[in-house]
Amino acid sequence: MSRSIYDSRQWWTYIFVVIAILIVIATVVFSNSLSKKLADEERTKAEVWAEAMNILTAPDTLNNLDDETPLSYDALEKKYNETESTLINLILKIINSNTSIPTILCDENDSVSSHKNIVIPEKDVKSFMENKIRKFKANNPPIVIKIDEEDSQYLQYLYYDDSVFLKRLLMFPYIQLSVVFVFIVLSFFALISAKKAEQNKVWVGLSKETAHQLGTPISSLIAWVEYLKTKDVDGVYLKEMEKDVIRLETIADRFSKIGSNPDLLPLNVNDLIKVSYEYMCTRVSSKVKIDVVPSGEPALVLINESLFSWVIENLTKNAVDAMEGQGNIIYHVENNTRKVYIDVSDTGKGIPKSRFKTIFTPGYTTKARGWGLGLSLVKRIIESYPGGKIYVKNSEAGKGSTFRIELRKYHG
């Protein structure tokens, strides 16, 4: 079973995301509920306003006016300023209390009788009002006003729009959520940057200390090999000991270069993979077959030979573990005018798609024993090269996986 020291932290991340989503949903639902109540209240106010207009223009109320009095409350207000009727004053007060809801009063043919809380342009007034009426019709159903005269009855229609306050209230939760989202994103990137900086310090410190600790026993081993050469010791054994000492020196050198800026040279990837292939062939099971498919022309990239060989070795060991010591590994190199691609394929048990990115996380491993640092180290080395990138190209359960390395081609 796979395990990772970051699993619990990932679960907390998921919980945090779920809580944030619930807060967002609750905020939107509450704001929409509040906006709906305010919209209902504005419609009630519009209906009261319409009823006041109806009463104001009724024959019993207009008994002191000429027949030619227009159905405009502005004109009616001017006319009724001279009267002391309490009812009329109350009606006018109701009409004038609307200071925020845009309204248009029209007849059955949508001919405008009056309007309120609408800024009229100096030109194209008719076209402007027609557009407003269409917009108001789309936003809210009209309020019908029945006007009764002595011998007939006709209708007027009150079209209205949401007030500026209601529109702002409708937009507020989305503006608020946008601000919160931007803040979370900035905080996330700041946290990631701080985390990466912390990890870099740990990696560099661990690597430098490891290289330092290896230095003393390696020096001692070199001295012992030189001493044994002066004795009657089989040269075959000494040669193998020298190889292992050189190998330890290479490992110490690799650790010392992590976290620093290693020297990058234009090297042919085909040659480097061939060297790694020759080294790994003698150190893996005879049941593992390794093939190399080089590119047709030199694949030059800016890399560090020592660290790149470490990458290939780590990927090979990872493939051997996935195949449980039996199967095929293929190194395939391909290049174009801009990039060099290195595919490392195996016939192992495969990787679930959900784990394509997780496997590069420090601490992730499927082995009973292991630190889970191999692929993480590979990723750090490759991404330190110009245009470097590594990912799982494809994988199928029971059939194997392919890791792809992308590097920027060197043109001199």
mmCIF file of C-alpha atoms in Angstrom:
data_model
loop_
_atom_site.group_PDB
_atom_site.id
_atom_site.type_symbol
_atom_site.label_atom_id
_atom_site.label_comp_id
_atom_site.label_asym_id
_atom_site.label_seq_id
_atom_site.Cartn_x
_atom_site.Cartn_y
_atom_site.Cartn_z
ATOM 1 C CA MET A 1 0.000 0.000 0.000
ATOM 2 C CA SER A 2 1.325 3.435 -0.927
ATOM 3 C CA ARG A 3 2.050 5.871 1.835
ATOM 4 C CA SER A 4 3.232 9.439 2.129
ATOM 5 C CA ILE A 5 4.206 11.633 5.033
ATOM 6 C CA TYR A 6 2.090 14.326 3.344
ATOM 7 C CA ASP A 7 -1.162 12.332 3.226
ATOM 8 C CA SER A 8 -2.576 13.859 6.406
ATOM 9 C CA ARG A 9 -1.640 17.350 5.221
ATOM 10 C CA GLN A 10 -3.410 16.714 1.913
ATOM 11 C CA TRP A 11 -6.559 15.615 3.763
ATOM 12 C CA TRP A 12 -6.519 18.862 5.729
ATOM 13 C CA THR A 13 -6.190 20.737 2.443
ATOM 14 C CA TYR A 14 -9.266 18.964 1.061
ATOM 15 C CA ILE A 15 -11.226 19.713 4.243
ATOM 16 C CA PHE A 16 -10.237 23.380 4.037
ATOM 17 C CA VAL A 17 -11.382 23.561 0.399
ATOM 18 C CA VAL A 18 -14.742 21.937 1.260
ATOM 19 C CA ILE A 19 -15.302 24.363 4.149
ATOM 20 C CA ALA A 20 -14.429 27.310 1.891
ATOM 21 C CA ILE A 21 -16.917 26.081 -0.752
ATOM 22 C CA LEU A 22 -19.648 25.705 1.900
ATOM 23 C CA ILE A 23 -18.982 29.255 3.122
ATOM 24 C CA VAL A 24 -19.201 30.544 -0.450
ATOM 25 C CA ILE A 25 -22.496 28.711 -1.059
ATOM 26 C CA ALA A 26 -23.955 29.944 2.252
ATOM 27 C CA THR A 27 -22.935 33.534 1.434
ATOM 28 C CA VAL A 28 -24.507 33.428 -2.032
ATOM 29 C CA VAL A 29 -27.711 31.777 -0.780
ATOM 30 C CA PHE A 30 -28.110 34.287 2.056
ATOM 31 C CA SER A 31 -27.426 37.251 -0.222
ATOM 32 C CA ASN A 32 -29.866 35.964 -2.846
ATOM 33 C CA SER A 33 -32.521 35.438 -0.176
ATOM 34 C CA LEU A 34 -31.981 38.966 1.123
ATOM 35 C CA SER A 35 -32.065 40.357 -2.417
ATOM 36 C CA LYS A 36 -35.319 38.511 -3.164
ATOM 37 C CA LYS A 37 -36.939 39.974 -0.059
ATOM 38 C CA LEU A 38 -35.787 43.450 -1.048
ATOM 39 C CA ALA A 39 -37.057 42.897 -4.606
ATOM 40 C CA ASP A 40 -40.470 41.855 -3.233
ATOM 41 C CA GLU A 41 -40.500 44.939 -1.041
ATOM 42 C CA GLU A 42 -39.668 47.171 -4.003
ATOM 43 C CA ARG A 43 -42.492 45.630 -6.018
ATOM 44 C CA THR A 44 -44.867 46.282 -3.108
ATOM 45 C CA LYS A 45 -43.723 49.906 -3.064
ATOM 46 C CA ALA A 46 -44.250 50.110 -6.822
ATOM 47 C CA GLU A 47 -47.771 48.707 -6.416
ATOM 48 C CA VAL A 48 -48.543 51.252 -3.680
ATOM 49 C CA TRP A 49 -47.180 53.965 -5.938
ATOM 50 C CA ALA A 50 -49.381 52.708 -8.793
ATOM 51 C CA GLU A 51 -52.444 52.623 -6.550
ATOM 52 C CA ALA A 52 -51.710 56.192 -5.444
ATOM 53 C CA MET A 53 -51.555 57.236 -9.087
ATOM 54 C CA ASN A 54 -54.815 55.437 -9.726
ATOM 55 C CA ILE A 55 -56.531 57.241 -6.865
ATOM 56 C CA LEU A 56 -55.027 60.551 -7.867
ATOM 57 C CA THR A 57 -56.281 60.260 -11.431
ATOM 58 C CA ALA A 58 -59.728 58.877 -10.514
ATOM 59 C CA PRO A 59 -62.775 61.038 -11.457
ATOM 60 C CA ASP A 60 -63.744 61.625 -7.840
ATOM 61 C CA THR A 61 -60.336 63.033 -7.164
ATOM 62 C CA LEU A 62 -60.202 65.027 -10.366
ATOM 63 C CA ASN A 63 -63.582 66.705 -9.979
ATOM 64 C CA ASN A 64 -61.959 70.118 -9.684
ATOM 65 C CA LEU A 65 -59.711 69.698 -12.744
ATOM 66 C CA ASP A 66 -60.260 70.419 -16.399
ATOM 67 C CA ASP A 67 -60.789 67.484 -18.765
ATOM 68 C CA GLU A 68 -57.477 68.198 -20.434
ATOM 69 C CA THR A 69 -55.402 67.588 -17.311
ATOM 70 C CA PRO A 70 -52.506 65.238 -18.315
ATOM 71 C CA LEU A 71 -51.988 61.965 -16.465
ATOM 72 C CA SER A 72 -48.651 63.102 -15.066
ATOM 73 C CA TYR A 73 -48.149 63.206 -11.332
ATOM 74 C CA ASP A 74 -45.721 66.128 -11.745
ATOM 75 C CA ALA A 75 -48.513 68.186 -13.324
ATOM 76 C CA LEU A 76 -51.034 66.923 -10.781
ATOM 77 C CA GLU A 77 -48.748 67.820 -7.908
ATOM 78 C CA LYS A 78 -48.413 71.342 -9.239
ATOM 79 C CA LYS A 79 -52.184 71.604 -9.543
ATOM 80 C CA TYR A 80 -52.850 70.198 -6.104
ATOM 81 C CA ASN A 81 -50.352 72.425 -4.345
ATOM 82 C CA GLU A 82 -53.206 74.880 -4.040
ATOM 83 C CA THR A 83 -55.575 72.488 -2.312
ATOM 84 C CA GLU A 84 -55.783 71.543 1.352
ATOM 85 C CA SER A 85 -57.172 68.044 0.838
ATOM 86 C CA THR A 86 -55.528 65.645 3.340
ATOM 87 C CA LEU A 87 -56.149 62.659 1.059
ATOM 88 C CA ILE A 88 -54.468 64.325 -1.884
ATOM 89 C CA ASN A 89 -51.510 65.419 0.226
ATOM 90 C CA LEU A 90 -51.095 61.862 1.476
ATOM 91 C CA ILE A 91 -51.254 60.477 -2.061
ATOM 92 C CA LEU A 92 -48.696 62.982 -3.274
ATOM 93 C CA LYS A 93 -46.468 62.104 -0.349
ATOM 94 C CA ILE A 94 -46.631 58.416 -1.320
ATOM 95 C CA ILE A 95 -45.834 59.267 -4.919
ATOM 96 C CA ASN A 96 -42.898 61.486 -4.008
ATOM 97 C CA SER A 97 -41.527 58.934 -1.526
ATOM 98 C CA ASN A 98 -40.167 56.914 -4.452
ATOM 99 C CA THR A 99 -36.656 58.271 -4.779
ATOM 100 C CA SER A 100 -34.797 55.134 -5.857
ATOM 101 C CA ILE A 101 -36.995 52.889 -8.017
ATOM 102 C CA PRO A 102 -36.937 53.867 -11.727
ATOM 103 C CA THR A 103 -40.539 53.864 -13.069
ATOM 104 C CA ILE A 104 -42.242 54.537 -16.395
ATOM 105 C CA LEU A 105 -46.028 55.001 -16.657
ATOM 106 C CA CYS A 106 -47.473 54.092 -20.069
ATOM 107 C CA ASP A 107 -50.838 53.616 -21.720
ATOM 108 C CA GLU A 108 -51.975 50.486 -23.554
ATOM 109 C CA ASN A 109 -49.860 51.474 -26.582
ATOM 110 C CA ASP A 110 -46.713 51.958 -24.461
ATOM 111 C CA SER A 111 -46.930 55.693 -24.926
ATOM 112 C CA VAL A 112 -45.095 57.282 -21.998
ATOM 113 C CA SER A 113 -47.284 59.342 -19.671
ATOM 114 C CA SER A 114 -44.694 59.995 -16.998
ATOM 115 C CA HIS A 115 -41.499 58.676 -15.510
ATOM 116 C CA LYS A 116 -39.482 58.956 -12.315
ATOM 117 C CA ASN A 117 -35.857 58.407 -11.234
ATOM 118 C CA ILE A 118 -34.641 58.174 -14.830
ATOM 119 C CA VAL A 119 -32.036 60.498 -16.343
ATOM 120 C CA ILE A 120 -33.278 61.497 -19.802
ATOM 121 C CA PRO A 121 -30.677 62.258 -22.500
ATOM 122 C CA GLU A 122 -30.886 65.406 -24.580
ATOM 123 C CA LYS A 123 -31.141 63.492 -27.883
ATOM 124 C CA ASP A 124 -33.032 60.414 -29.092
ATOM 125 C CA VAL A 125 -35.421 60.552 -26.158
ATOM 126 C CA LYS A 126 -38.034 58.341 -27.825
ATOM 127 C CA SER A 127 -35.537 55.610 -28.679
ATOM 128 C CA PHE A 128 -34.060 55.829 -25.193
ATOM 129 C CA MET A 129 -37.475 55.392 -23.544
ATOM 130 C CA GLU A 130 -38.368 52.466 -25.817
ATOM 131 C CA ASN A 131 -35.160 50.696 -24.819
ATOM 132 C CA LYS A 132 -35.872 51.389 -21.165
ATOM 133 C CA ILE A 133 -39.381 49.958 -21.443
ATOM 134 C CA ARG A 134 -38.065 46.802 -23.102
ATOM 135 C CA LYS A 135 -35.472 46.409 -20.385
ATOM 136 C CA PHE A 136 -37.994 47.001 -17.593
ATOM 137 C CA LYS A 137 -40.398 44.475 -19.157
ATOM 138 C CA ALA A 138 -37.634 41.860 -19.226
ATOM 139 C CA ASN A 139 -36.636 42.457 -15.588
ATOM 140 C CA ASN A 140 -40.028 42.721 -13.868
ATOM 141 C CA PRO A 141 -43.655 42.083 -14.836
ATOM 142 C CA PRO A 142 -45.603 45.379 -15.213
ATOM 143 C CA ILE A 143 -48.159 46.627 -12.713
ATOM 144 C CA VAL A 144 -51.574 47.215 -14.309
ATOM 145 C CA ILE A 145 -53.512 50.340 -13.331
ATOM 146 C CA LYS A 146 -57.231 50.484 -14.169
ATOM 147 C CA ILE A 147 -58.448 53.999 -14.844
ATOM 148 C CA ASP A 148 -62.212 54.397 -14.518
ATOM 149 C CA GLU A 149 -63.911 57.293 -16.241
ATOM 150 C CA GLU A 150 -67.592 58.146 -16.343
ATOM 151 C CA ASP A 151 -68.477 56.058 -19.379
ATOM 152 C CA SER A 152 -65.433 53.874 -19.978
ATOM 153 C CA GLN A 153 -62.419 52.174 -18.498
ATOM 154 C CA TYR A 154 -58.881 51.979 -19.813
ATOM 155 C CA LEU A 155 -55.595 50.588 -18.584
ATOM 156 C CA GLN A 156 -52.192 52.015 -17.785
ATOM 157 C CA TYR A 157 -49.014 50.056 -17.200
ATOM 158 C CA LEU A 158 -46.315 50.836 -14.683
ATOM 159 C CA TYR A 159 -42.917 49.470 -15.695
ATOM 160 C CA TYR A 160 -40.157 49.545 -13.126
ATOM 161 C CA ASP A 161 -36.580 48.436 -12.638
ATOM 162 C CA ASP A 162 -34.572 47.386 -9.581
ATOM 163 C CA SER A 163 -33.177 50.244 -7.565
ATOM 164 C CA VAL A 164 -29.487 51.029 -7.551
ATOM 165 C CA PHE A 165 -29.297 49.771 -3.980
ATOM 166 C CA LEU A 166 -30.788 46.384 -4.922
ATOM 167 C CA LYS A 167 -28.432 46.035 -7.894
ATOM 168 C CA ARG A 168 -25.471 46.752 -5.666
ATOM 169 C CA LEU A 169 -26.720 44.234 -3.142
ATOM 170 C CA LEU A 170 -27.012 41.602 -5.891
ATOM 171 C CA MET A 171 -23.429 42.301 -6.978
ATOM 172 C CA PHE A 172 -21.987 42.538 -3.466
ATOM 173 C CA PRO A 173 -21.570 38.779 -2.731
ATOM 174 C CA TYR A 174 -19.805 38.223 -6.055
ATOM 175 C CA ILE A 175 -17.505 41.198 -5.494
ATOM 176 C CA GLN A 176 -16.856 39.958 -1.975
ATOM 177 C CA LEU A 177 -16.137 36.435 -3.198
ATOM 178 C CA SER A 178 -13.819 37.788 -5.907
ATOM 179 C CA VAL A 179 -11.830 39.712 -3.306
ATOM 180 C CA VAL A 180 -11.685 36.657 -1.044
ATOM 181 C CA PHE A 181 -10.647 34.467 -3.997
ATOM 182 C CA VAL A 182 -7.829 36.843 -4.969
ATOM 183 C CA PHE A 183 -6.701 36.961 -1.334
ATOM 184 C CA ILE A 184 -6.725 33.146 -1.083
ATOM 185 C CA VAL A 185 -4.796 32.785 -4.345
ATOM 186 C CA LEU A 186 -2.154 35.286 -3.213
ATOM 187 C CA SER A 187 -1.934 33.590 0.182
ATOM 188 C CA PHE A 188 -1.634 30.197 -1.516
ATOM 189 C CA PHE A 189 1.238 31.319 -3.730
ATOM 190 C CA ALA A 190 2.939 32.979 -0.771
ATOM 191 C CA LEU A 191 2.569 29.739 1.214
ATOM 192 C CA ILE A 192 3.884 27.652 -1.676
ATOM 193 C CA SER A 193 6.873 29.976 -2.085
ATOM 194 C CA ALA A 194 7.634 29.812 1.626
ATOM 195 C CA LYS A 195 7.231 26.019 1.593
ATOM 196 C CA LYS A 196 9.554 25.648 -1.404
ATOM 197 C CA ALA A 197 12.134 27.900 0.226
ATOM 198 C CA GLU A 198 11.948 25.806 3.386
ATOM 199 C CA GLN A 199 12.238 22.554 1.423
ATOM 200 C CA ASN A 200 15.206 23.927 -0.496
ATOM 201 C CA LYS A 201 16.986 24.699 2.759
ATOM 202 C CA VAL A 202 16.291 21.185 4.053
ATOM 203 C CA TRP A 203 17.422 19.571 0.790
ATOM 204 C CA VAL A 204 20.596 21.637 0.584
ATOM 205 C CA GLY A 205 21.437 21.117 4.241
ATOM 206 C CA LEU A 206 20.824 17.369 4.064
ATOM 207 C CA SER A 207 22.802 16.993 0.832
ATOM 208 C CA LYS A 208 25.775 19.027 2.002
ATOM 209 C CA GLU A 209 25.869 17.164 5.309
ATOM 210 C CA THR A 210 25.666 13.786 3.541
ATOM 211 C CA ALA A 211 28.518 14.727 1.206
ATOM 212 C CA HIS A 212 30.532 15.929 4.190
ATOM 213 C CA GLN A 213 29.893 12.751 6.178
ATOM 214 C CA LEU A 214 30.889 10.558 3.211
ATOM 215 C CA GLY A 215 34.125 12.440 2.705
ATOM 216 C CA THR A 216 35.987 11.015 5.701
ATOM 217 C CA PRO A 217 35.310 7.273 5.134
ATOM 218 C CA ILE A 218 35.971 7.653 1.398
ATOM 219 C CA SER A 219 39.368 9.217 2.090
ATOM 220 C CA SER A 220 40.089 6.374 4.474
ATOM 221 C CA LEU A 221 39.061 3.756 1.898
ATOM 222 C CA ILE A 222 41.292 5.348 -0.736
ATOM 223 C CA ALA A 223 44.217 5.141 1.675
ATOM 224 C CA TRP A 224 43.462 1.494 2.438
ATOM 225 C CA VAL A 225 43.315 0.613 -1.270
ATOM 226 C CA GLU A 226 46.694 2.244 -1.836
ATOM 227 C CA TYR A 227 48.084 0.390 1.167
ATOM 228 C CA LEU A 228 46.747 -2.971 -0.067
ATOM 229 C CA LYS A 229 48.422 -2.398 -3.422
ATOM 230 C CA THR A 230 51.742 -2.661 -1.627
ATOM 231 C CA LYS A 231 50.766 -6.055 -0.236
ATOM 232 C CA ASP A 232 50.314 -9.399 -1.863
ATOM 233 C CA VAL A 233 46.598 -8.953 -2.646
ATOM 234 C CA ASP A 234 44.772 -10.262 -5.711
ATOM 235 C CA GLY A 235 44.587 -7.426 -8.285
ATOM 236 C CA VAL A 236 41.037 -8.400 -9.271
ATOM 237 C CA TYR A 237 39.783 -7.628 -5.759
ATOM 238 C CA LEU A 238 41.665 -4.361 -5.649
ATOM 239 C CA LYS A 239 40.193 -3.333 -9.010
ATOM 240 C CA GLU A 240 36.658 -3.971 -7.749
ATOM 241 C CA MET A 241 37.379 -2.072 -4.536
ATOM 242 C CA GLU A 242 38.656 0.867 -6.593
ATOM 243 C CA LYS A 243 35.454 0.853 -8.627
ATOM 244 C CA ASP A 244 33.351 0.993 -5.473
ATOM 245 C CA VAL A 245 35.465 3.783 -4.013
ATOM 246 C CA ILE A 246 35.148 5.762 -7.244
ATOM 247 C CA ARG A 247 31.406 5.125 -7.093
ATOM 248 C CA LEU A 248 31.252 6.504 -3.552
ATOM 249 C CA GLU A 249 33.193 9.577 -4.670
ATOM 250 C CA THR A 250 30.667 10.099 -7.471
ATOM 251 C CA ILE A 251 27.767 9.830 -5.014
ATOM 252 C CA ALA A 252 29.384 12.305 -2.620
ATOM 253 C CA ASP A 253 29.998 14.681 -5.520
ATOM 254 C CA ARG A 254 26.337 14.451 -6.552
ATOM 255 C CA PHE A 255 25.118 15.276 -3.068
ATOM 256 C CA SER A 256 27.484 18.235 -2.835
ATOM 257 C CA LYS A 257 26.033 19.698 -6.061
ATOM 258 C CA ILE A 258 22.378 19.602 -4.945
ATOM 259 C CA GLY A 259 21.172 23.072 -4.048
ATOM 260 C CA SER A 260 24.092 24.763 -5.758
ATOM 261 C CA ASN A 261 24.535 25.819 -9.346
ATOM 262 C CA PRO A 262 26.367 22.918 -10.993
ATOM 263 C CA ASP A 263 28.379 23.484 -14.148
ATOM 264 C CA LEU A 264 26.224 22.857 -17.208
ATOM 265 C CA LEU A 265 27.891 21.676 -20.397
ATOM 266 C CA PRO A 266 26.499 20.927 -23.867
ATOM 267 C CA LEU A 267 26.484 17.123 -23.855
ATOM 268 C CA ASN A 268 24.971 14.451 -26.077
ATOM 269 C CA VAL A 269 22.157 12.711 -24.205
ATOM 270 C CA ASN A 270 22.663 9.562 -26.289
ATOM 271 C CA ASP A 271 26.205 9.159 -24.952
ATOM 272 C CA LEU A 272 25.200 9.809 -21.336
ATOM 273 C CA ILE A 273 22.405 7.256 -21.456
ATOM 274 C CA LYS A 274 24.791 4.714 -22.995
ATOM 275 C CA VAL A 275 27.217 5.171 -20.074
ATOM 276 C CA SER A 276 24.397 4.795 -17.540
ATOM 277 C CA TYR A 277 23.112 1.770 -19.422
ATOM 278 C CA GLU A 278 26.500 0.031 -19.262
ATOM 279 C CA TYR A 279 26.722 0.745 -15.536
ATOM 280 C CA MET A 280 23.160 -0.435 -14.703
ATOM 281 C CA CYS A 281 23.318 -3.603 -16.829
ATOM 282 C CA THR A 282 25.816 -5.166 -14.445
ATOM 283 C CA ARG A 283 23.861 -4.151 -11.345
ATOM 284 C CA VAL A 284 20.329 -5.328 -12.047
ATOM 285 C CA SER A 285 18.830 -8.783 -12.206
ATOM 286 C CA SER A 286 19.599 -10.886 -15.258
ATOM 287 C CA LYS A 287 15.819 -11.147 -15.699
ATOM 288 C CA VAL A 288 15.677 -7.432 -16.499
ATOM 289 C CA LYS A 289 16.385 -6.556 -20.126
ATOM 290 C CA ILE A 290 17.470 -2.974 -20.886
ATOM 291 C CA ASP A 291 17.366 -1.509 -24.413
ATOM 292 C CA VAL A 292 18.487 1.900 -25.683
ATOM 293 C CA VAL A 293 16.942 3.573 -28.732
ATOM 294 C CA PRO A 294 19.071 6.671 -29.448
ATOM 295 C CA SER A 295 18.016 9.551 -31.657
ATOM 296 C CA GLY A 296 19.204 9.612 -35.242
ATOM 297 C CA GLU A 297 21.329 12.717 -34.691
ATOM 298 C CA PRO A 298 23.205 14.110 -31.653
ATOM 299 C CA ALA A 299 20.813 15.331 -28.926
ATOM 300 C CA LEU A 300 22.766 18.184 -27.332
ATOM 301 C CA VAL A 301 21.468 19.774 -24.130
ATOM 302 C CA LEU A 302 22.954 21.869 -21.322
ATOM 303 C CA ILE A 303 23.230 19.480 -18.354
ATOM 304 C CA ASN A 304 25.527 18.252 -15.635
ATOM 305 C CA GLU A 305 26.827 14.772 -16.442
ATOM 306 C CA SER A 306 27.022 13.529 -12.869
ATOM 307 C CA LEU A 307 23.507 14.640 -11.866
ATOM 308 C CA PHE A 308 21.911 13.505 -15.117
ATOM 309 C CA SER A 309 23.413 10.026 -14.695
ATOM 310 C CA TRP A 310 21.869 9.999 -11.224
ATOM 311 C CA VAL A 311 18.484 10.755 -12.789
ATOM 312 C CA ILE A 312 18.735 7.843 -15.232
ATOM 313 C CA GLU A 313 19.876 5.489 -12.480
ATOM 314 C CA ASN A 314 17.012 6.502 -10.192
ATOM 315 C CA LEU A 315 14.445 6.026 -12.954
ATOM 316 C CA THR A 316 15.966 2.629 -13.780
ATOM 317 C CA LYS A 317 15.848 1.480 -10.156
ATOM 318 C CA ASN A 318 12.281 2.732 -9.891
ATOM 319 C CA ALA A 319 11.368 0.704 -12.998
ATOM 320 C CA VAL A 320 13.093 -2.425 -11.648
ATOM 321 C CA ASP A 321 11.117 -2.111 -8.395
ATOM 322 C CA ALA A 322 7.861 -1.635 -10.341
ATOM 323 C CA MET A 323 8.586 -4.823 -12.328
ATOM 324 C CA GLU A 324 9.635 -6.697 -9.170
ATOM 325 C CA GLY A 325 12.981 -7.595 -10.754
ATOM 326 C CA GLN A 326 11.676 -9.032 -14.002
ATOM 327 C CA GLY A 327 10.728 -7.317 -17.288
ATOM 328 C CA ASN A 328 11.913 -4.875 -19.949
ATOM 329 C CA ILE A 329 13.171 -1.293 -19.717
ATOM 330 C CA ILE A 330 13.568 0.911 -22.785
ATOM 331 C CA TYR A 331 15.374 4.262 -23.034
ATOM 332 C CA HIS A 332 14.101 6.130 -26.092
ATOM 333 C CA VAL A 333 15.631 9.446 -27.169
ATOM 334 C CA GLU A 334 13.900 11.749 -29.647
ATOM 335 C CA ASN A 335 14.633 15.331 -30.567
ATOM 336 C CA ASN A 336 13.279 18.106 -32.735
ATOM 337 C CA THR A 337 14.388 21.641 -33.498
ATOM 338 C CA ARG A 338 13.563 22.897 -30.000
ATOM 339 C CA LYS A 339 13.501 20.037 -27.492
ATOM 340 C CA VAL A 340 14.993 16.669 -26.620
ATOM 341 C CA TYR A 341 12.642 13.991 -25.268
ATOM 342 C CA ILE A 342 13.848 11.033 -23.200
ATOM 343 C CA ASP A 343 11.266 8.306 -22.523
ATOM 344 C CA VAL A 344 11.975 5.650 -19.901
ATOM 345 C CA SER A 345 9.454 2.810 -20.262
ATOM 346 C CA ASP A 346 8.981 -0.320 -18.169
ATOM 347 C CA THR A 347 6.674 -3.348 -18.101
ATOM 348 C CA GLY A 348 5.799 -2.981 -14.432
ATOM 349 C CA LYS A 349 2.524 -2.851 -12.541
ATOM 350 C CA GLY A 350 1.658 0.687 -13.673
ATOM 351 C CA ILE A 351 0.660 3.853 -11.863
ATOM 352 C CA PRO A 352 -2.942 5.000 -11.184
ATOM 353 C CA LYS A 353 -3.755 8.226 -13.024
ATOM 354 C CA SER A 354 -4.651 9.895 -9.733
ATOM 355 C CA ARG A 355 -1.027 9.387 -8.621
ATOM 356 C CA PHE A 356 0.710 10.844 -11.676
ATOM 357 C CA LYS A 357 1.722 13.979 -9.761
ATOM 358 C CA THR A 358 1.758 12.543 -6.246
ATOM 359 C CA ILE A 359 4.625 10.166 -7.003
ATOM 360 C CA PHE A 360 6.981 13.156 -7.289
ATOM 361 C CA THR A 361 6.050 14.330 -3.776
ATOM 362 C CA PRO A 362 8.794 13.872 -1.153
ATOM 363 C CA GLY A 363 7.850 10.986 1.116
ATOM 364 C CA TYR A 364 5.655 9.105 -1.365
ATOM 365 C CA THR A 365 6.592 5.444 -1.802
ATOM 366 C CA THR A 366 4.909 2.109 -2.539
ATOM 367 C CA LYS A 367 7.687 0.082 -0.926
ATOM 368 C CA ALA A 368 7.555 -1.310 2.603
ATOM 369 C CA ARG A 369 10.914 0.325 3.219
ATOM 370 C CA GLY A 370 12.124 3.526 1.696
ATOM 371 C CA TRP A 371 12.100 7.277 2.137
ATOM 372 C CA GLY A 372 10.255 8.109 -1.049
ATOM 373 C CA LEU A 373 12.861 10.659 -2.157
ATOM 374 C CA GLY A 374 14.072 9.147 -5.454
ATOM 375 C CA LEU A 375 11.520 10.593 -7.889
ATOM 376 C CA SER A 376 11.352 13.849 -5.935
ATOM 377 C CA LEU A 377 15.109 14.199 -6.319
ATOM 378 C CA VAL A 378 14.844 13.388 -10.038
ATOM 379 C CA LYS A 379 12.220 16.107 -10.484
ATOM 380 C CA ARG A 380 14.352 18.693 -8.680
ATOM 381 C CA ILE A 381 17.409 17.897 -10.832
ATOM 382 C CA ILE A 382 15.553 17.937 -14.156
ATOM 383 C CA GLU A 383 13.671 21.165 -13.393
ATOM 384 C CA SER A 384 16.961 22.896 -12.575
ATOM 385 C CA TYR A 385 18.002 22.507 -16.230
ATOM 386 C CA PRO A 386 16.902 25.009 -18.932
ATOM 387 C CA GLY A 387 13.392 24.036 -20.037
ATOM 388 C CA GLY A 388 13.571 20.885 -17.903
ATOM 389 C CA LYS A 389 10.389 18.963 -17.188
ATOM 390 C CA ILE A 390 9.538 15.398 -16.124
ATOM 391 C CA TYR A 391 6.133 13.729 -15.898
ATOM 392 C CA VAL A 392 4.329 10.434 -16.382
ATOM 393 C CA LYS A 393 3.615 10.273 -20.103
ATOM 394 C CA ASN A 394 1.308 7.273 -19.841
ATOM 395 C CA SER A 395 0.656 4.267 -17.652
ATOM 396 C CA GLU A 396 -1.596 1.234 -17.721
ATOM 397 C CA ALA A 397 -2.279 -1.123 -14.851
ATOM 398 C CA GLY A 398 -0.447 -4.406 -15.287
ATOM 399 C CA LYS A 399 1.324 -3.272 -18.478
ATOM 400 C CA GLY A 400 3.792 -0.627 -17.375
ATOM 401 C CA SER A 401 4.567 3.076 -17.342
ATOM 402 C CA THR A 402 6.515 5.633 -19.339
ATOM 403 C CA PHE A 403 8.279 8.630 -17.788
ATOM 404 C CA ARG A 404 9.117 11.475 -20.133
ATOM 405 C CA ILE A 405 11.940 13.982 -19.645
ATOM 406 C CA GLU A 406 11.876 17.192 -21.691
ATOM 407 C CA LEU A 407 15.007 19.297 -22.079
ATOM 408 C CA ARG A 408 15.712 22.374 -24.195
ATOM 409 C CA LYS A 409 17.933 21.565 -27.149
ATOM 410 C CA TYR A 410 21.315 23.289 -27.274
ATOM 411 C CA HIS A 411 22.108 25.136 -30.515
ATOM 412 C CA GLY A 412 25.422 26.697 -29.545
#
